[in-house]
PDB file of C-alpha atoms and ligand atoms in Angstrom:
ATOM      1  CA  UNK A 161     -13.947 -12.757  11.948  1.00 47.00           C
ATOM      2  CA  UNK A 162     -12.538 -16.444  11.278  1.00 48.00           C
ATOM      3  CA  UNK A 163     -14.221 -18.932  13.295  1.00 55.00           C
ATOM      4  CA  UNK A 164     -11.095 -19.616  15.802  1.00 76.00           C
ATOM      5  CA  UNK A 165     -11.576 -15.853  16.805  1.00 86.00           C
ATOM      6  CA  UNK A 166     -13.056 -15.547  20.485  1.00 92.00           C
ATOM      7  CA  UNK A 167     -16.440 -14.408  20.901  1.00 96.00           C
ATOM      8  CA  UNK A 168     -16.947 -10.881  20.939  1.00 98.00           C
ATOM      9  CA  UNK A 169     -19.792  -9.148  22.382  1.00 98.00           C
ATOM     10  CA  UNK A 170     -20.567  -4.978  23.048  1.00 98.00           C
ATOM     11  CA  UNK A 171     -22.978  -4.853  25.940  1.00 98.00           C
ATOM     12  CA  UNK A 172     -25.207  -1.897  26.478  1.00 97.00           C
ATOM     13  CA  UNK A 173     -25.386  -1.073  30.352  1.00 97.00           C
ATOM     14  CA  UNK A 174     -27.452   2.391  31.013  1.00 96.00           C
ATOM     15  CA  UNK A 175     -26.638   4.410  34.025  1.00 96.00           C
ATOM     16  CA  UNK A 176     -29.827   3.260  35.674  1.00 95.00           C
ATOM     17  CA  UNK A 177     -28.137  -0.195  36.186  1.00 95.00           C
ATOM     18  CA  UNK A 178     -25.922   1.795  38.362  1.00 96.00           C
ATOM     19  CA  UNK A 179     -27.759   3.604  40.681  1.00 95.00           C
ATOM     20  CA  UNK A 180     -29.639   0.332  42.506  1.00 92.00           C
ATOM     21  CA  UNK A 181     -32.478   1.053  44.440  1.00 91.00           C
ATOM     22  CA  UNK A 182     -31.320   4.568  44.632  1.00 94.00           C
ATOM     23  CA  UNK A 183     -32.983   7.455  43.057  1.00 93.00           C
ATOM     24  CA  UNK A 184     -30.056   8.339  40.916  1.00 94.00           C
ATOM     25  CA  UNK A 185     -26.404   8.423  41.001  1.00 97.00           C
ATOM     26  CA  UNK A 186     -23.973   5.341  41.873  1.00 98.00           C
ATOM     27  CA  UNK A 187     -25.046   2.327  44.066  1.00 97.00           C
ATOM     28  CA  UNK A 188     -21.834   0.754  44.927  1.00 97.00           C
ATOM     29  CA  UNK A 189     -23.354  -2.601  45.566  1.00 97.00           C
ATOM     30  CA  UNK A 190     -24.955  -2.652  41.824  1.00 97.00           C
ATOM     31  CA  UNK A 191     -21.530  -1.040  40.287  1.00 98.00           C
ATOM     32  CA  UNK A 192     -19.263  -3.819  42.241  1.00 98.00           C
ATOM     33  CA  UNK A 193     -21.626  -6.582  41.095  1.00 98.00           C
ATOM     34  CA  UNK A 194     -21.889  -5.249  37.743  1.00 98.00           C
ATOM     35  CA  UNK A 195     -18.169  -5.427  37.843  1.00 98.00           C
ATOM     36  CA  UNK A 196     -18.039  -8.967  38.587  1.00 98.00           C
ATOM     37  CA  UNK A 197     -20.504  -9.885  35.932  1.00 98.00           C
ATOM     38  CA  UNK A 198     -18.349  -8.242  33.417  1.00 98.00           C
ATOM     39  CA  UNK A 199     -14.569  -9.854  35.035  1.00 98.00           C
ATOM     40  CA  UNK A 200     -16.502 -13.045  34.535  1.00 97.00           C
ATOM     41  CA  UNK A 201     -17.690 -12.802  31.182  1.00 97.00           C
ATOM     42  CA  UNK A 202     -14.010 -11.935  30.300  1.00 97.00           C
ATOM     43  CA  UNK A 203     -12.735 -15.189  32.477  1.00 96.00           C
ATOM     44  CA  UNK A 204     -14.211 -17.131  30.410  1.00 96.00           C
ATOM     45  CA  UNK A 205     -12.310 -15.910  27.194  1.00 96.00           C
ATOM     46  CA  UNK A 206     -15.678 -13.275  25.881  1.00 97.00           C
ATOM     47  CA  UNK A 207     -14.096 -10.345  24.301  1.00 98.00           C
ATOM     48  CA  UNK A 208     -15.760  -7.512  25.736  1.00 98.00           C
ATOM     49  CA  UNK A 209     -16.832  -3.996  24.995  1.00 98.00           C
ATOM     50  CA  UNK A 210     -19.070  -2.040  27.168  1.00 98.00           C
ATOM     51  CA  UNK A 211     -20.987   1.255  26.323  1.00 98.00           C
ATOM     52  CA  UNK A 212     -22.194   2.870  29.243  1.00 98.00           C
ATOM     53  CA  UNK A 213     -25.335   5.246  29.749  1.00 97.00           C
ATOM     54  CA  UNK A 214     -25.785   8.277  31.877  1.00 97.00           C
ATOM     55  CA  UNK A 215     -29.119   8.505  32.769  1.00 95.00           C
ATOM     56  CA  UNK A 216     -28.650   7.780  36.571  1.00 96.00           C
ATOM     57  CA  UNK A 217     -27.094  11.370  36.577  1.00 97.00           C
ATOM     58  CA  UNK A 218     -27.863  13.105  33.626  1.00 94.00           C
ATOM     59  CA  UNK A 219     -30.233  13.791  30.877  1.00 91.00           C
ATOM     60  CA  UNK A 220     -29.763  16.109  28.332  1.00 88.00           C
ATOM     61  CA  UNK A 221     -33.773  16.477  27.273  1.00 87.00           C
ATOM     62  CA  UNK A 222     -35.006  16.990  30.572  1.00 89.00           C
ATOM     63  CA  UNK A 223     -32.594  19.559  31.157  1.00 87.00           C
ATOM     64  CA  UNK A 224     -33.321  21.031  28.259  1.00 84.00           C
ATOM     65  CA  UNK A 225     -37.094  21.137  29.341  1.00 88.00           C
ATOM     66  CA  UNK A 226     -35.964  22.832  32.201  1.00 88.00           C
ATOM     67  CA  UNK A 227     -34.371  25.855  30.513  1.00 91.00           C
ATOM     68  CA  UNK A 228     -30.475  24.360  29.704  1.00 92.00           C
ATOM     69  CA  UNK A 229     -29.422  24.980  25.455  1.00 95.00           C
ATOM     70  CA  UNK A 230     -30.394  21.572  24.251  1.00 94.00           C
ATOM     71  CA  UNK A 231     -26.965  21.179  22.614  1.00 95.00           C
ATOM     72  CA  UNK A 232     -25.318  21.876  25.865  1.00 96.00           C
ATOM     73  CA  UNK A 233     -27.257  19.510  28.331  1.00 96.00           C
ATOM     74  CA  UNK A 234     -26.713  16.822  25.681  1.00 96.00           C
ATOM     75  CA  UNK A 235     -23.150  17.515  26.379  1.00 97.00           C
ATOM     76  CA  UNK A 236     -23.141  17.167  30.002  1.00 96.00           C
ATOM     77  CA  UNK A 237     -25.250  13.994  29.134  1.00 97.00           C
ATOM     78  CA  UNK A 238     -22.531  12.950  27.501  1.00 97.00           C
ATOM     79  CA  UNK A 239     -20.007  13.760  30.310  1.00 98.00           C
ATOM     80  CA  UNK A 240     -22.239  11.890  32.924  1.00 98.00           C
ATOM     81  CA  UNK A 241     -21.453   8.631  30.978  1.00 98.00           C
ATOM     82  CA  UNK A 242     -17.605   9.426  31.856  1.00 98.00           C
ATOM     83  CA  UNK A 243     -18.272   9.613  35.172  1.00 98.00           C
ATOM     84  CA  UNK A 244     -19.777   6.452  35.344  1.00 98.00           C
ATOM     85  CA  UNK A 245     -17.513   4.845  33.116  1.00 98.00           C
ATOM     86  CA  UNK A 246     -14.706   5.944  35.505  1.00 98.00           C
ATOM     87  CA  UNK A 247     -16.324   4.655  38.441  1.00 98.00           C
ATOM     88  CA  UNK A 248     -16.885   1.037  36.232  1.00 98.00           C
ATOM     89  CA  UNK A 249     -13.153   0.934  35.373  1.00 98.00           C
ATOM     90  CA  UNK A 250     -12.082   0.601  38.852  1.00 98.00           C
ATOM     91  CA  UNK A 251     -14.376  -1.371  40.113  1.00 98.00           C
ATOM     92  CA  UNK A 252     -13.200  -3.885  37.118  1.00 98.00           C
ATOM     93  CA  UNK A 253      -9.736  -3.630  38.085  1.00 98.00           C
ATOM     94  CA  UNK A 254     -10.726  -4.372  41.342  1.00 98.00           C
ATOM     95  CA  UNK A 255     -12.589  -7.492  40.213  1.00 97.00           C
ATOM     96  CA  UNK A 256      -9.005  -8.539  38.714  1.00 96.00           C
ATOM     97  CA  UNK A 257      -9.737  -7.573  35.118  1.00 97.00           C
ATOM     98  CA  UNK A 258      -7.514  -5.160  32.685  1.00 98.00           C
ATOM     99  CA  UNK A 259      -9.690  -2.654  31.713  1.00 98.00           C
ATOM    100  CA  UNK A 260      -9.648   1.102  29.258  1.00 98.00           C
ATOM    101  CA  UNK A 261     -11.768   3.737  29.300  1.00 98.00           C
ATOM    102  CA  UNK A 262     -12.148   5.143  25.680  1.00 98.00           C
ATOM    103  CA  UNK A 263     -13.747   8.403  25.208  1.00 98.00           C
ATOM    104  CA  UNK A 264     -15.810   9.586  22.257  1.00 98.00           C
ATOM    105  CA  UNK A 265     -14.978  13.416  24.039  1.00 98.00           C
ATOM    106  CA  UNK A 266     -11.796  14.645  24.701  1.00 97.00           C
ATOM    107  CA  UNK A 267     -11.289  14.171  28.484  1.00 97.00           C
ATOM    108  CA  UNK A 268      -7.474  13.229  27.940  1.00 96.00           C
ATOM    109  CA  UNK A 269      -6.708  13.202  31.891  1.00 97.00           C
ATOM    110  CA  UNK A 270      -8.858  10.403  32.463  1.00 97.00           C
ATOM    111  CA  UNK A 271      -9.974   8.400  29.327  1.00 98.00           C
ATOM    112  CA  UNK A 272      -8.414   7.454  25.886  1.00 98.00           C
ATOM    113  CA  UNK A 273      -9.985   8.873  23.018  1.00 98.00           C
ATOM    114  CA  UNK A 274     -12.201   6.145  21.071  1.00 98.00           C
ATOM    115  CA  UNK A 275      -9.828   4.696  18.409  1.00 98.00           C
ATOM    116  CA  UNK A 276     -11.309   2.315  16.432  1.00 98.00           C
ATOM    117  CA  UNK A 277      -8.262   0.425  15.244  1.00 98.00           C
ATOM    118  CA  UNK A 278      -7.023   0.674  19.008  1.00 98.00           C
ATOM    119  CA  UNK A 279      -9.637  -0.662  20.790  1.00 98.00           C
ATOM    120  CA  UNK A 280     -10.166  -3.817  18.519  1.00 98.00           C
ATOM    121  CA  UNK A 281      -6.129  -4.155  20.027  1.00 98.00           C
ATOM    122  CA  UNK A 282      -7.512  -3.827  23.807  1.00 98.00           C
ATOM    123  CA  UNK A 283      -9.957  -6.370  23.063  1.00 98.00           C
ATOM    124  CA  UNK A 284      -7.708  -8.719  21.486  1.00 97.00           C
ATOM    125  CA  UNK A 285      -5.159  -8.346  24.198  1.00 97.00           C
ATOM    126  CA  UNK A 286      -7.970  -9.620  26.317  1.00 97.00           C
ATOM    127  CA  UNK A 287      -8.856  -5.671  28.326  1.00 98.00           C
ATOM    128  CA  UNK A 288     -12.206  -4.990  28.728  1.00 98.00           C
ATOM    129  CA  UNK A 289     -13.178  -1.940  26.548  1.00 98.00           C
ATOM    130  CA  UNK A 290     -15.278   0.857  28.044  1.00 98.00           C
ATOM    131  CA  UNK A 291     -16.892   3.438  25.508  1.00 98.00           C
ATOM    132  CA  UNK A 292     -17.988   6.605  27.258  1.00 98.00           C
ATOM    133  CA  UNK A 293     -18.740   9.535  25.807  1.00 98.00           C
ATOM    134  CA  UNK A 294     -21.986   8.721  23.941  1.00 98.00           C
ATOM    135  CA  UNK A 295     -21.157   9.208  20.291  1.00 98.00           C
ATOM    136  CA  UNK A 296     -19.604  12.524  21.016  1.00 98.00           C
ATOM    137  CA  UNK A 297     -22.425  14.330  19.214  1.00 97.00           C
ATOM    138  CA  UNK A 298     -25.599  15.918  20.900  1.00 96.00           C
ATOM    139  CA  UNK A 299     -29.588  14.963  20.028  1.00 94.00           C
ATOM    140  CA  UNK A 300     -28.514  10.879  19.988  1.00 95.00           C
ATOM    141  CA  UNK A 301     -28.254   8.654  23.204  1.00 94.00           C
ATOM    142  CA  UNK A 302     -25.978   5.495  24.212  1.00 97.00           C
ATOM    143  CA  UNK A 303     -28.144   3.327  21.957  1.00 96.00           C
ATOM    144  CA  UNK A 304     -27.055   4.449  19.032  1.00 97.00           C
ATOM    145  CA  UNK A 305     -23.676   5.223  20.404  1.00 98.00           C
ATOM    146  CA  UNK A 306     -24.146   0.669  21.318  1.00 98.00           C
ATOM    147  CA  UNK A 307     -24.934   0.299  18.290  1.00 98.00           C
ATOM    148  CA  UNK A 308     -22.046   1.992  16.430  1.00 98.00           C
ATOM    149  CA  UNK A 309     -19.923   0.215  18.579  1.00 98.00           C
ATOM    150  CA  UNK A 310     -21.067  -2.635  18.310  1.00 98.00           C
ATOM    151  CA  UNK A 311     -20.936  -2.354  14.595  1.00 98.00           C
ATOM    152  CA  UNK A 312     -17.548  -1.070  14.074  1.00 98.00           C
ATOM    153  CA  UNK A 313     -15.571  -3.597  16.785  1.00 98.00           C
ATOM    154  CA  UNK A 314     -16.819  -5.889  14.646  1.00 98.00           C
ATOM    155  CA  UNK A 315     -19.241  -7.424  17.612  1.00 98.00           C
ATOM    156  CA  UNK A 316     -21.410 -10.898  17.291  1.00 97.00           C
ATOM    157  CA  UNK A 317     -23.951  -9.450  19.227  1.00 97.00           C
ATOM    158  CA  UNK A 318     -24.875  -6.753  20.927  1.00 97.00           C
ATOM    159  CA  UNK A 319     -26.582  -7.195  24.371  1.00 97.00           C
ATOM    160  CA  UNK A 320     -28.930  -4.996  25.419  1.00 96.00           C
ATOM    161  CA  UNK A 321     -29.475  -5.060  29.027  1.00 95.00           C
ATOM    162  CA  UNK A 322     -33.321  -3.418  30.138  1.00 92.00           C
ATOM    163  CA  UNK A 323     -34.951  -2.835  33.892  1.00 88.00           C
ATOM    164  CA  UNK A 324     -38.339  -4.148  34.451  1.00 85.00           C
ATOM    165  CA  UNK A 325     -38.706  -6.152  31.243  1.00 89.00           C
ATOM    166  CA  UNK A 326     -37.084  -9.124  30.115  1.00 91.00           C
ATOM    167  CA  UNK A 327     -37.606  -9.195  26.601  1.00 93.00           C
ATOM    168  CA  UNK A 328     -39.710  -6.974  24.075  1.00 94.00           C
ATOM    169  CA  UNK A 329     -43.295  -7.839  24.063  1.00 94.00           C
ATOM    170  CA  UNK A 330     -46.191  -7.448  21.669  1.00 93.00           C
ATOM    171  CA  UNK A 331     -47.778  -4.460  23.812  1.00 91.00           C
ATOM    172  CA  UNK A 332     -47.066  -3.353  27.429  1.00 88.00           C
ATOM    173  CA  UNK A 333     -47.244  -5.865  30.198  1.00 88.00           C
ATOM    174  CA  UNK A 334     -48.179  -3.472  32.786  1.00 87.00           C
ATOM    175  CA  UNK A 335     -51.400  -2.415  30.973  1.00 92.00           C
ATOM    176  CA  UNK A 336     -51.985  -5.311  28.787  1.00 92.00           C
ATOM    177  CA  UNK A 337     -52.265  -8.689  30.564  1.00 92.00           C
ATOM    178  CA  UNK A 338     -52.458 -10.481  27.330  1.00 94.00           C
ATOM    179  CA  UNK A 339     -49.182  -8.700  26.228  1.00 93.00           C
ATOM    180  CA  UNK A 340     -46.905 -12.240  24.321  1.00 94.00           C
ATOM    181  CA  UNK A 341     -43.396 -11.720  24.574  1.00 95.00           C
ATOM    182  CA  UNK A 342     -41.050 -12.111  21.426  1.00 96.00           C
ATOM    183  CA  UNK A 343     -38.695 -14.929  21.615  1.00 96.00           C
ATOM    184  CA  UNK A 344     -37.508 -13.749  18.455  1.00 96.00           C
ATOM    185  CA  UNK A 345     -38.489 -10.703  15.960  1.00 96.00           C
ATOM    186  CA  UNK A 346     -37.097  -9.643  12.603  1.00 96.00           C
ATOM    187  CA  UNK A 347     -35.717  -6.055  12.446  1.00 96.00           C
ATOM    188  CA  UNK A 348     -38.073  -5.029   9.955  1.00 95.00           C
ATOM    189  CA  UNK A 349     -41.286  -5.913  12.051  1.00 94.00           C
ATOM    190  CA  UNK A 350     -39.655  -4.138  15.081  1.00 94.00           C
ATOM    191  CA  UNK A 351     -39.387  -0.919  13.268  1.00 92.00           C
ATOM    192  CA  UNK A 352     -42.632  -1.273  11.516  1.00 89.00           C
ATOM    193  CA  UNK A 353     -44.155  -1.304  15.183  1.00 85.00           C
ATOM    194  CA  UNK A 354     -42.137   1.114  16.245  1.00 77.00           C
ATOM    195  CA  UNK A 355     -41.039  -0.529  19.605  1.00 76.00           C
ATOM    196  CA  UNK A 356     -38.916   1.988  21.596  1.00 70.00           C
ATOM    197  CA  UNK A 357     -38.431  -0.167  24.269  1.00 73.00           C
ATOM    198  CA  UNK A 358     -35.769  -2.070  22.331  1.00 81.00           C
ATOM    199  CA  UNK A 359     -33.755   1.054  21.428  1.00 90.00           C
ATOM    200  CA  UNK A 360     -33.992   3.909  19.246  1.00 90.00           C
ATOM    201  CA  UNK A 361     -35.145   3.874  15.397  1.00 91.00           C
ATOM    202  CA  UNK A 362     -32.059   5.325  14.256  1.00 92.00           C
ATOM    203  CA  UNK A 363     -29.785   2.594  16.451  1.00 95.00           C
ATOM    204  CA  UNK A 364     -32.083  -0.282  15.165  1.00 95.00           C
ATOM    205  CA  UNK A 365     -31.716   1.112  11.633  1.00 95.00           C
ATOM    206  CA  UNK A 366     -27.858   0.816  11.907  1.00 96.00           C
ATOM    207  CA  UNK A 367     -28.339  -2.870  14.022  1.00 97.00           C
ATOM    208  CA  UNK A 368     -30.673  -3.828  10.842  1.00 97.00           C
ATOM    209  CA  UNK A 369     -28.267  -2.437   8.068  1.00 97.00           C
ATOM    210  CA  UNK A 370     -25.082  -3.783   9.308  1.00 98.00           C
ATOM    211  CA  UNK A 371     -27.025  -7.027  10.342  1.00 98.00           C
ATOM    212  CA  UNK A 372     -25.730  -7.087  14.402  1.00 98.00           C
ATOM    213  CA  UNK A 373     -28.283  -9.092  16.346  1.00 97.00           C
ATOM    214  CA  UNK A 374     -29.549  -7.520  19.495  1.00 97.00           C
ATOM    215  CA  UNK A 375     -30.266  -9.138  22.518  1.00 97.00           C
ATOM    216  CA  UNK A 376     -32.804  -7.811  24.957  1.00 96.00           C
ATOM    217  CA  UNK A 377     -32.523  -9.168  28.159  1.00 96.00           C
ATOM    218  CA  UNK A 378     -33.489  -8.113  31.992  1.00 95.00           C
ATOM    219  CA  UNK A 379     -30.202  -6.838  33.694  1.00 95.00           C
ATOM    220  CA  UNK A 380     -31.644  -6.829  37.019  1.00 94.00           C
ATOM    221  CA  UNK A 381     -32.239 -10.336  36.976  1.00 94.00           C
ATOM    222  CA  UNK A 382     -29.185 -12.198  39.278  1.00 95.00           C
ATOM    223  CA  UNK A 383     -26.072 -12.787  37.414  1.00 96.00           C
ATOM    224  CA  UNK A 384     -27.944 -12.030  34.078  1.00 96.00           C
ATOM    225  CA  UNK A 385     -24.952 -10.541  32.466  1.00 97.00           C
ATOM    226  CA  UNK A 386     -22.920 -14.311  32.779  1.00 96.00           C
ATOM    227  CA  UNK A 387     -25.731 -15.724  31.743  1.00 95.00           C
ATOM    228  CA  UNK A 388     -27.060 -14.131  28.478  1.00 95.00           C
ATOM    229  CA  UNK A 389     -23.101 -13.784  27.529  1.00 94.00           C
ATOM    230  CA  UNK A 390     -21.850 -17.424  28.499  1.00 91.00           C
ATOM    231  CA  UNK A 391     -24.874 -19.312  27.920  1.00 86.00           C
ATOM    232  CA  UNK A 392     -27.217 -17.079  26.117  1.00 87.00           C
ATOM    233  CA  UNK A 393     -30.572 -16.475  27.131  1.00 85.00           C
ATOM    234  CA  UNK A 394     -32.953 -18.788  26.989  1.00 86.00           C
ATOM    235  CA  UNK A 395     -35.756 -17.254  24.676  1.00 89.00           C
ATOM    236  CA  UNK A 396     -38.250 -19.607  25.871  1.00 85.00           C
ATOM    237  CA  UNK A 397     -37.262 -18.375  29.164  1.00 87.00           C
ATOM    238  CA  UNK A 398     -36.511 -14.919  28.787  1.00 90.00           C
ATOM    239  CA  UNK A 399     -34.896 -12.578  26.433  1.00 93.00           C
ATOM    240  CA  UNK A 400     -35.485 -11.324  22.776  1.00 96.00           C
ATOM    241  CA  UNK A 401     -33.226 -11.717  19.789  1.00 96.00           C
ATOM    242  CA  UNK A 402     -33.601  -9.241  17.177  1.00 96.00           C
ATOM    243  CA  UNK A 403     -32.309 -10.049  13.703  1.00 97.00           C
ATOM    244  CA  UNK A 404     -32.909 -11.019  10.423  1.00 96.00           C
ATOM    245  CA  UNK A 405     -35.052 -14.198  11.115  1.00 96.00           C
ATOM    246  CA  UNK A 406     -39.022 -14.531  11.910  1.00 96.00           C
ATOM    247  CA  UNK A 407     -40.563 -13.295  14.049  1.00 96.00           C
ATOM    248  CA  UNK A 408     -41.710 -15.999  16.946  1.00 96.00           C
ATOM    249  CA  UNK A 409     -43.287 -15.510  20.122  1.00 96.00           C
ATOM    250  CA  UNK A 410     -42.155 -17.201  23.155  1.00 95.00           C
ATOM    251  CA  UNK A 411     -43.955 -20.064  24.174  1.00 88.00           C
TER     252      UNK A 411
HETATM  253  N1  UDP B 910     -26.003  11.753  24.852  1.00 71.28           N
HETATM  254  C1  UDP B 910     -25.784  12.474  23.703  1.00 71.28           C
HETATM  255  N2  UDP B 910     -25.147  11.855  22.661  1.00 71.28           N
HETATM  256  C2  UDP B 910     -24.755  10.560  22.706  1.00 71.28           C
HETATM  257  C3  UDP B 910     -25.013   9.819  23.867  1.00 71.28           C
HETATM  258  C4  UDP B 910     -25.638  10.437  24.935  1.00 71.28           C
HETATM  259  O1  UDP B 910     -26.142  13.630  23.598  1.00 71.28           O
HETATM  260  O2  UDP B 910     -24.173  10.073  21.717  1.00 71.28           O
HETATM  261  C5  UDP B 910     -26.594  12.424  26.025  1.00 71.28           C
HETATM  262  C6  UDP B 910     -28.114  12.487  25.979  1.00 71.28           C
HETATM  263  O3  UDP B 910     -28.496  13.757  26.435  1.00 71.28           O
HETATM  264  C7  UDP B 910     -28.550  11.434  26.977  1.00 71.28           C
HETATM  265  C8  UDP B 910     -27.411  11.454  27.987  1.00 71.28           C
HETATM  266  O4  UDP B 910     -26.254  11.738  27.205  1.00 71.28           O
HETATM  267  O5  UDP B 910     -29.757  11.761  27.610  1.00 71.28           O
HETATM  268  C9  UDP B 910     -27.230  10.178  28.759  1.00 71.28           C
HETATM  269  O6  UDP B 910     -27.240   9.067  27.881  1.00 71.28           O
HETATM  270  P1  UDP B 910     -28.468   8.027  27.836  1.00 71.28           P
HETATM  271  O7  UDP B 910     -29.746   8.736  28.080  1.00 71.28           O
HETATM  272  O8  UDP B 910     -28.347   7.262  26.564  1.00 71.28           O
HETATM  273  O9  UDP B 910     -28.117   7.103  29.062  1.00 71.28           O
HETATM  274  P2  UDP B 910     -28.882   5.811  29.596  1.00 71.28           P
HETATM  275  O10 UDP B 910     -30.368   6.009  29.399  1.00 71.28           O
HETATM  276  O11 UDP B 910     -28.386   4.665  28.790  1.00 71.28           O
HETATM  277  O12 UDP B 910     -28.470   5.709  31.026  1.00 71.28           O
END
């Protein structure tokens, strides 16, 4: 991308950022604010692509503990992130943004299907790009499906928003009190210590190989989606950037 090209960011937003205080399914206060968030990121000229979870209503390895063919309720995983992808899009429109739904499964009433070459075109007409539909393939989740996208749309960074932590830390905070956070940490020291909290092995593989920075950052914190994309997070604050620097702990 040449230098006079606007900032372009894929933002990871799992269905649990959806659902509120609720148990599961869609809160409309936290889908209308999310909204917002993402009409003001674009405002202010951030190219934007969003891949969105499904978790809040679906997830194909419980159901497949409970009896469903794992192939199938990895599918319906996969259709869960339609529906709230559908229920994003409008509530984008109504926050005065363009918007497309683009579909890694063929749902042709209701979404596009993912075309790379295409969606770079939304972007750069200034529509906000939502990419439902997982990868379209069972046994993965969003993060890798984030993580392709962000890859392929050619992405500075891809922003991965988290509930009830606000970075990655050396152990967990909950049962560790001595747990540091990472301001920063190298891709290679994440995978050596295995650190699902960030996202999946596989997705950080891809993140590592193609060299797109992650950021980690807390999405339940107010108007943290503005912030980490317009200003970017504060790692002294709060946050974690994963790339191909050193590791440093937050002060
Ligand atoms: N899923 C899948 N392939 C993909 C993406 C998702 O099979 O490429 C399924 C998987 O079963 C997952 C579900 O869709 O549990 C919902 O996605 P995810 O758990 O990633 O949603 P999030 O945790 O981000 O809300």
């Amino acid at each position: 991308m040449s230098s006079e090209s606007p900032p372009r960011v894929v933002l990871k937003v799992s269905g649990e950022s959806l659902q509120g205080s609720r148990e599961s399914g869609i809160d409309s206060d936290a889908l209308n604010d999310m909204a917002r968030q993402i009409a003001a990121c674009r405002e202010h000229g951030v190219e934007i692509g969003v891949v969105v979870g499904g978790g809040n209503l679906f997830r194909g390895r419980i159901a497949a503990k409970l009896g469903m063919s794992e192939a199938t309720a990895h599918y319906a995983g996969m259709l869960a992130t339609v529906i709230n992808g559908l229920a994003l899009q409008d509530a984008i429109e109504a926050a005065g943004c363009e918007v497309r739904t683009m579909s890694a499964l063929h749902v042709r009433q209701v979404s596009e299907i993912f075309i790379r070459r295409r969606a770079i075109r939304h972007l750069e007409k200034g529509r906000i790009v939502l990419c439902v539909g997982g990868t379209g393939n069972p046994y993965v989740t969003t993060d890798t499906a984030a993580a392709l996208r962000g890859i392929e749309l050619d992405a500075d960074q891809l922003l991965m928003g988290k509930h009830g932590t606000d970075g990655v830390y050396t152990a967990d905070p909950a049962t560790h009190s001595d747990a540091r956070r990472y301001a920063r940490l190298n891709y290679r020291d994440a995978l050596q210590q295995n650190l699902g909290v960030l996202m999946d092995a596989s997705a950080l593989t891809l993140c590592e190989e193609h060299s797109l920075p992650i950021v980690v950052f807390n999405i339940e914190a107010p108007d943290a989606i503005v912030k980490t994309v317009i200003d970017g997070p504060d790692l002294e604050l709060a946050g974690t950037r994963v790339d191909d620097g050193d590791t440093r702990l937050a002060d």
